[in-house]
mmCIF file of C-alpha atoms in Angstrom:
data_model
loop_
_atom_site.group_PDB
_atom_site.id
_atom_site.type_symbol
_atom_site.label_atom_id
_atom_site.label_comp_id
_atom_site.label_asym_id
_atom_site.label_seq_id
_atom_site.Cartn_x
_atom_site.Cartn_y
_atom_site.Cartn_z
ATOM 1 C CA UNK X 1 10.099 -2.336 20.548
ATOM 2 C CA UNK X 2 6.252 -1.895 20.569
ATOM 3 C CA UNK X 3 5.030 -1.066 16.782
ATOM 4 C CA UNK X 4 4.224 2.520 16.427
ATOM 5 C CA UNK X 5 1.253 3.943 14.137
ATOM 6 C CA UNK X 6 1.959 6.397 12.583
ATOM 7 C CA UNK X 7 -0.856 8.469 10.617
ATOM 8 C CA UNK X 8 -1.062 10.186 7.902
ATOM 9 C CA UNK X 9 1.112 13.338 8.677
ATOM 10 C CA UNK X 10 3.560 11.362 10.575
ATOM 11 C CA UNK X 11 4.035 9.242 7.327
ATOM 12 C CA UNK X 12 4.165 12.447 5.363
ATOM 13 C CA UNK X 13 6.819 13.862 7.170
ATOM 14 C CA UNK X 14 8.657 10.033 6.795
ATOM 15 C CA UNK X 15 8.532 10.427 3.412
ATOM 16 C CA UNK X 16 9.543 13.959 3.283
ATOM 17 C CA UNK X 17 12.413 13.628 5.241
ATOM 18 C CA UNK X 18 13.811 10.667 3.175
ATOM 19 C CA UNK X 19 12.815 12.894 0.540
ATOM 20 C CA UNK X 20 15.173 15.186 1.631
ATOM 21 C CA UNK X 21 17.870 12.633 2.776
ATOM 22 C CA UNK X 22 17.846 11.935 -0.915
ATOM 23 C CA UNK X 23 18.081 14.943 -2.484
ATOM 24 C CA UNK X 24 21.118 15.828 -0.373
ATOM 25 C CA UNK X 25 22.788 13.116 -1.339
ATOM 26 C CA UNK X 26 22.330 13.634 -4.947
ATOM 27 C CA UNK X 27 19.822 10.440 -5.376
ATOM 28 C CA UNK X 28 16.751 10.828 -7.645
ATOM 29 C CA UNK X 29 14.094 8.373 -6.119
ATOM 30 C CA UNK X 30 11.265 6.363 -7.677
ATOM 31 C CA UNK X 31 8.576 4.899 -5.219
ATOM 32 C CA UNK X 32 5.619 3.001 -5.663
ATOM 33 C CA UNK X 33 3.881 3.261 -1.876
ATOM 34 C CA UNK X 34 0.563 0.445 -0.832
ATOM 35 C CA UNK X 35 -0.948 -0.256 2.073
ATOM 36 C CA UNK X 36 -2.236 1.669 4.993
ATOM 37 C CA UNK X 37 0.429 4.589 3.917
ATOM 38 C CA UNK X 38 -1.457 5.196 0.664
ATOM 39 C CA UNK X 39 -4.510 4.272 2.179
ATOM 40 C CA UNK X 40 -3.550 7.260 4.720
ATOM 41 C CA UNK X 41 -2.260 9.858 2.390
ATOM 42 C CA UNK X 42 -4.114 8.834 -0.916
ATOM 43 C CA UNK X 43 -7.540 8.498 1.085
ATOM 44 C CA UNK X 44 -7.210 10.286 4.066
ATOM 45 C CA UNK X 45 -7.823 6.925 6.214
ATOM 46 C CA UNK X 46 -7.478 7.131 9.741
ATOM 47 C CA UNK X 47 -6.845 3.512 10.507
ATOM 48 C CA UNK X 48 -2.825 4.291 11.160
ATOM 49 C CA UNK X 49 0.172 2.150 10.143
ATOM 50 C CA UNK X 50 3.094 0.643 11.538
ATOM 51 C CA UNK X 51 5.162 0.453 8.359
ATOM 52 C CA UNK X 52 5.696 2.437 4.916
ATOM 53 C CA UNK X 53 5.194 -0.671 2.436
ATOM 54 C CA UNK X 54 6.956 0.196 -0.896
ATOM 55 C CA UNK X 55 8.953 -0.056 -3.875
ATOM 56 C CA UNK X 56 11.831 2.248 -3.699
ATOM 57 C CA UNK X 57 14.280 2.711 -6.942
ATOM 58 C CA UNK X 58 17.779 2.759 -6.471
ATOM 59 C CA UNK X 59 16.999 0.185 -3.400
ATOM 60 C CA UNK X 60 20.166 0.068 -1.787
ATOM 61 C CA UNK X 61 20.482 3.552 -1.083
ATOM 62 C CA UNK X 62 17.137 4.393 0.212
ATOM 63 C CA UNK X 63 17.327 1.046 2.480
ATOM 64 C CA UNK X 64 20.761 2.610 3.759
ATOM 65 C CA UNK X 65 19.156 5.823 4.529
ATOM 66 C CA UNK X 66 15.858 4.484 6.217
ATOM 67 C CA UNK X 67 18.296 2.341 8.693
ATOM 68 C CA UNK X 68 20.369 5.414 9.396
ATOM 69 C CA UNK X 69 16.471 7.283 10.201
ATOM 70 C CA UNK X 70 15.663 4.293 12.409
ATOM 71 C CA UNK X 71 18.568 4.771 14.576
ATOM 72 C CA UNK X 72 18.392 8.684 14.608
ATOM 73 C CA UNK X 73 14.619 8.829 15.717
ATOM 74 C CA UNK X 74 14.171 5.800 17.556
ATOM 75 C CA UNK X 75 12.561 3.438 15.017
ATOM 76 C CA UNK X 76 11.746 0.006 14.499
ATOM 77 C CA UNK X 77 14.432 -1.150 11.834
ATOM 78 C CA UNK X 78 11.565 -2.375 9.103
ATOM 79 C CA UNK X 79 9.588 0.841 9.621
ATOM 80 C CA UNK X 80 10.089 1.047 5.722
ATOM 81 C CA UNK X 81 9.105 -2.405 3.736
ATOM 82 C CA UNK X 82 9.949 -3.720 0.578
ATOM 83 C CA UNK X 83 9.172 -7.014 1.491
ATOM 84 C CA UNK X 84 5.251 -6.613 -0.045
ATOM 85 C CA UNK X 85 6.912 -6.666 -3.054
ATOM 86 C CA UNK X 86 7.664 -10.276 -3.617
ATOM 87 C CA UNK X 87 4.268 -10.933 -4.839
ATOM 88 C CA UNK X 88 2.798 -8.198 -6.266
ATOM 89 C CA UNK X 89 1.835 -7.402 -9.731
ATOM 90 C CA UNK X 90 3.608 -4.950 -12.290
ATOM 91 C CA UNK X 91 3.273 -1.320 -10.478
ATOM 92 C CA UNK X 92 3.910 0.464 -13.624
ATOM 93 C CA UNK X 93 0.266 -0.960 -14.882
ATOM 94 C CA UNK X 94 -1.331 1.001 -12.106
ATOM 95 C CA UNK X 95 -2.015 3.887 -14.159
ATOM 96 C CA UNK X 96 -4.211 5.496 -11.934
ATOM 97 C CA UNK X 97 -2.118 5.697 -9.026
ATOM 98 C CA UNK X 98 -2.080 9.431 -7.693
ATOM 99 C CA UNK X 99 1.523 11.618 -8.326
ATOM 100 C CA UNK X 100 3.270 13.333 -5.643
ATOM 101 C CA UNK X 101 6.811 14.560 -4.939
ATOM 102 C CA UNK X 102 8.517 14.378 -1.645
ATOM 103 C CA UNK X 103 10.866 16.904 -2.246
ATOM 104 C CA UNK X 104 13.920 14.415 -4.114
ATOM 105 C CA UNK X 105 11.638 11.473 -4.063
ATOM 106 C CA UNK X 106 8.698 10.849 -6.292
ATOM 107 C CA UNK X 107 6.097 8.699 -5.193
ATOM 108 C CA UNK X 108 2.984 6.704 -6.660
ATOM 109 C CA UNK X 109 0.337 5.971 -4.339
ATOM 110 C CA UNK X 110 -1.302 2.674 -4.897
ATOM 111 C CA UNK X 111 -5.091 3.597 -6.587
ATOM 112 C CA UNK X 112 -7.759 2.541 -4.765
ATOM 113 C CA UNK X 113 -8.995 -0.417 -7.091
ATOM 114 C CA UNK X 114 -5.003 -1.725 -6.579
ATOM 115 C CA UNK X 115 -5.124 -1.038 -3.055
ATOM 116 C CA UNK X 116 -8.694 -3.032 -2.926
ATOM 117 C CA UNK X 117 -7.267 -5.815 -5.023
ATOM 118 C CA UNK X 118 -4.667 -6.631 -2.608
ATOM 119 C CA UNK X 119 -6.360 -6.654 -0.083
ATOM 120 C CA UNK X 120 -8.848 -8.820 -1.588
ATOM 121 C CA UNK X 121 -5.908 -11.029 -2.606
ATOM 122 C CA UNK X 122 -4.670 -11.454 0.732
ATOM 123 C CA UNK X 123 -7.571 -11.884 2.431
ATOM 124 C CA UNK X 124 -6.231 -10.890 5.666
ATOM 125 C CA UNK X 125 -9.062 -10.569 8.850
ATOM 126 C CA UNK X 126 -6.611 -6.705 9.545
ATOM 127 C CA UNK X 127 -7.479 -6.126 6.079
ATOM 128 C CA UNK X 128 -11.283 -5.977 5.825
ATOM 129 C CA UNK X 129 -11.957 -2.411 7.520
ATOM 130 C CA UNK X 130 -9.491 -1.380 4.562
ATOM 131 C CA UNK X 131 -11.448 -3.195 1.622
ATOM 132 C CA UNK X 132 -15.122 -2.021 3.190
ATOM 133 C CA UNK X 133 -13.284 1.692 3.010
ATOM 134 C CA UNK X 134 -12.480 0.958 -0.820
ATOM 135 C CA UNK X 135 -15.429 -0.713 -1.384
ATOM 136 C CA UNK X 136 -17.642 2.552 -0.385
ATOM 137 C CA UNK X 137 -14.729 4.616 -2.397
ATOM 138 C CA UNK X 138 -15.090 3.005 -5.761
ATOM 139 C CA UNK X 139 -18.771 2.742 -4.769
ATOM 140 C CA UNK X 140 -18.643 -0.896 -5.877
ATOM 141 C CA UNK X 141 -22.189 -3.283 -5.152
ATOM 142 C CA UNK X 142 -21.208 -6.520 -6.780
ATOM 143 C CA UNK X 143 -19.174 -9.277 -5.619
ATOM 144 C CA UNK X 144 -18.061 -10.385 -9.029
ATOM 145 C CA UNK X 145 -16.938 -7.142 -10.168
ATOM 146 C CA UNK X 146 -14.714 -6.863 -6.975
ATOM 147 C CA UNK X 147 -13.751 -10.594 -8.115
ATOM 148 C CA UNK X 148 -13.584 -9.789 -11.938
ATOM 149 C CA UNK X 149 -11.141 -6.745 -10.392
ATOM 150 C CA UNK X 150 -9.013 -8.553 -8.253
ATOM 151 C CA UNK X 151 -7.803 -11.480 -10.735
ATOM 152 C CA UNK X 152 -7.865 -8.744 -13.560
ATOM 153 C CA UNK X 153 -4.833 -7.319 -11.517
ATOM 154 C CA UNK X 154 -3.172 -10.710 -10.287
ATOM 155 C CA UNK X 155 -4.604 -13.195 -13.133
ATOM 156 C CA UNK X 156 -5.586 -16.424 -12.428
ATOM 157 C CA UNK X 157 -2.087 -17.900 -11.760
ATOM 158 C CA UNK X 158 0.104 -15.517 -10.028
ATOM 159 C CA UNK X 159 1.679 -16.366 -6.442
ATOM 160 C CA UNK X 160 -0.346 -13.490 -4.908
ATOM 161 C CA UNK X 161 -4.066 -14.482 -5.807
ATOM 162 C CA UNK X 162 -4.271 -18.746 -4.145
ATOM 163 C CA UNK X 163 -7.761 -18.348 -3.293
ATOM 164 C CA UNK X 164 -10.408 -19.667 -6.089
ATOM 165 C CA UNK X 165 -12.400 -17.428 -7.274
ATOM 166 C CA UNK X 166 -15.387 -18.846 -5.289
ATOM 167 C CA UNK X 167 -13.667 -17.825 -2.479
ATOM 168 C CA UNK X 168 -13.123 -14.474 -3.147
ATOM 169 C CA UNK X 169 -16.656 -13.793 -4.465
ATOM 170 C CA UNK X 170 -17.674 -15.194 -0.973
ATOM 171 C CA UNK X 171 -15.394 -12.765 0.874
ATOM 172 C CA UNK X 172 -16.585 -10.080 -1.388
ATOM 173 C CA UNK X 173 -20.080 -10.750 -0.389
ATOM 174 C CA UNK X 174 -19.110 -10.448 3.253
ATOM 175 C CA UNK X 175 -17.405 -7.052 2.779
ATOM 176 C CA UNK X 176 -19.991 -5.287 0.833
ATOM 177 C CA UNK X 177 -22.807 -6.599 3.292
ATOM 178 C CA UNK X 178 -20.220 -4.832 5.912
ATOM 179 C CA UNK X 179 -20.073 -1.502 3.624
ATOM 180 C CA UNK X 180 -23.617 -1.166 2.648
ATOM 181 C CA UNK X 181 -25.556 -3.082 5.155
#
């Protein structure tokens, strides 16, 4: 199946109806959503997305229902990943990620200085339209504070961050010549 992207309001209405899938089955939801999808919705990027990336709390149950969406509407079976999870810092220390409630489900949108560390972390070639976005967001001119920011969030040891910190200051300097010219 070719991947689908979806933008913003297609991932609203995603979210809404698993909202509502939820709710009718009694289940209070926790998410925590990154990527493109809180790029989209957080930031109003128009880059779209092929998958929800996210935390969802109780796990089983949402996974269940997200399989049972796939079949209904036609979806790829991963539309919603929680793979992205395996290596990512503590989501609870994001404390400004931005609030909102899909009717049973409540969500926290990755902040933009999480999103951008990430990013930065993974170093991905898809990634850099994403970080010079960010970059012009936070309105951030220095490649050691976007290096200082990035291994503030994944420290100097985690599985996430590999890169030395020379390298990241080098892709740094790349992205904000490609954000501010």
């Amino acid at each position: 199946m070719d991947k689908h992207l979806f933008d913003a309001d297609e991932l609203r209405a995603l979210l809404t109806e698993l909202g509502d899938r939820m709710a009718e089955r009694g289940e209070k939801v926790e998410a925590y959503i990154i990527g493109g999808t809180a790029m989209a919705i957080g930031l109003g990027s128009r880059r779209g997305t092929d998958e929800i990336d996210g935390m969802f709390r109780p796990h089983e149950v949402v996974a269940e229902e997200a399989s049972k969406m796939a079949a209904e509407r036609g979806l790829r079976s991963d539309w919603l990943n929680t793979r992205a999870f395996s290596f990512m810092s503590d989501p609870s220390e994001d404390t400004q990620a931005k609030e909102i409630t899909f009717n049973g489900m409540s969500v926290r949108l990755a902040s933009p200085r999480y999103l951008l560390a990430m990013k930065m972390a993974a170093g991905r070639l898809k990634d850099h339209g994403d970080i010079v976005i960010l970059i012009r967001h936070l309105e951030l001119r220095d490649p050691e504070q976007i290096a200082d920011l990035t291994f503030a969030i994944f420290g100097d040891d985690g599985m996430t961050l590999t890169d030395p910190r020379k390298s990241v200051v080098l892709l740094a300097k790349e992205m904000l010549r490609l954000a501010w010219g």
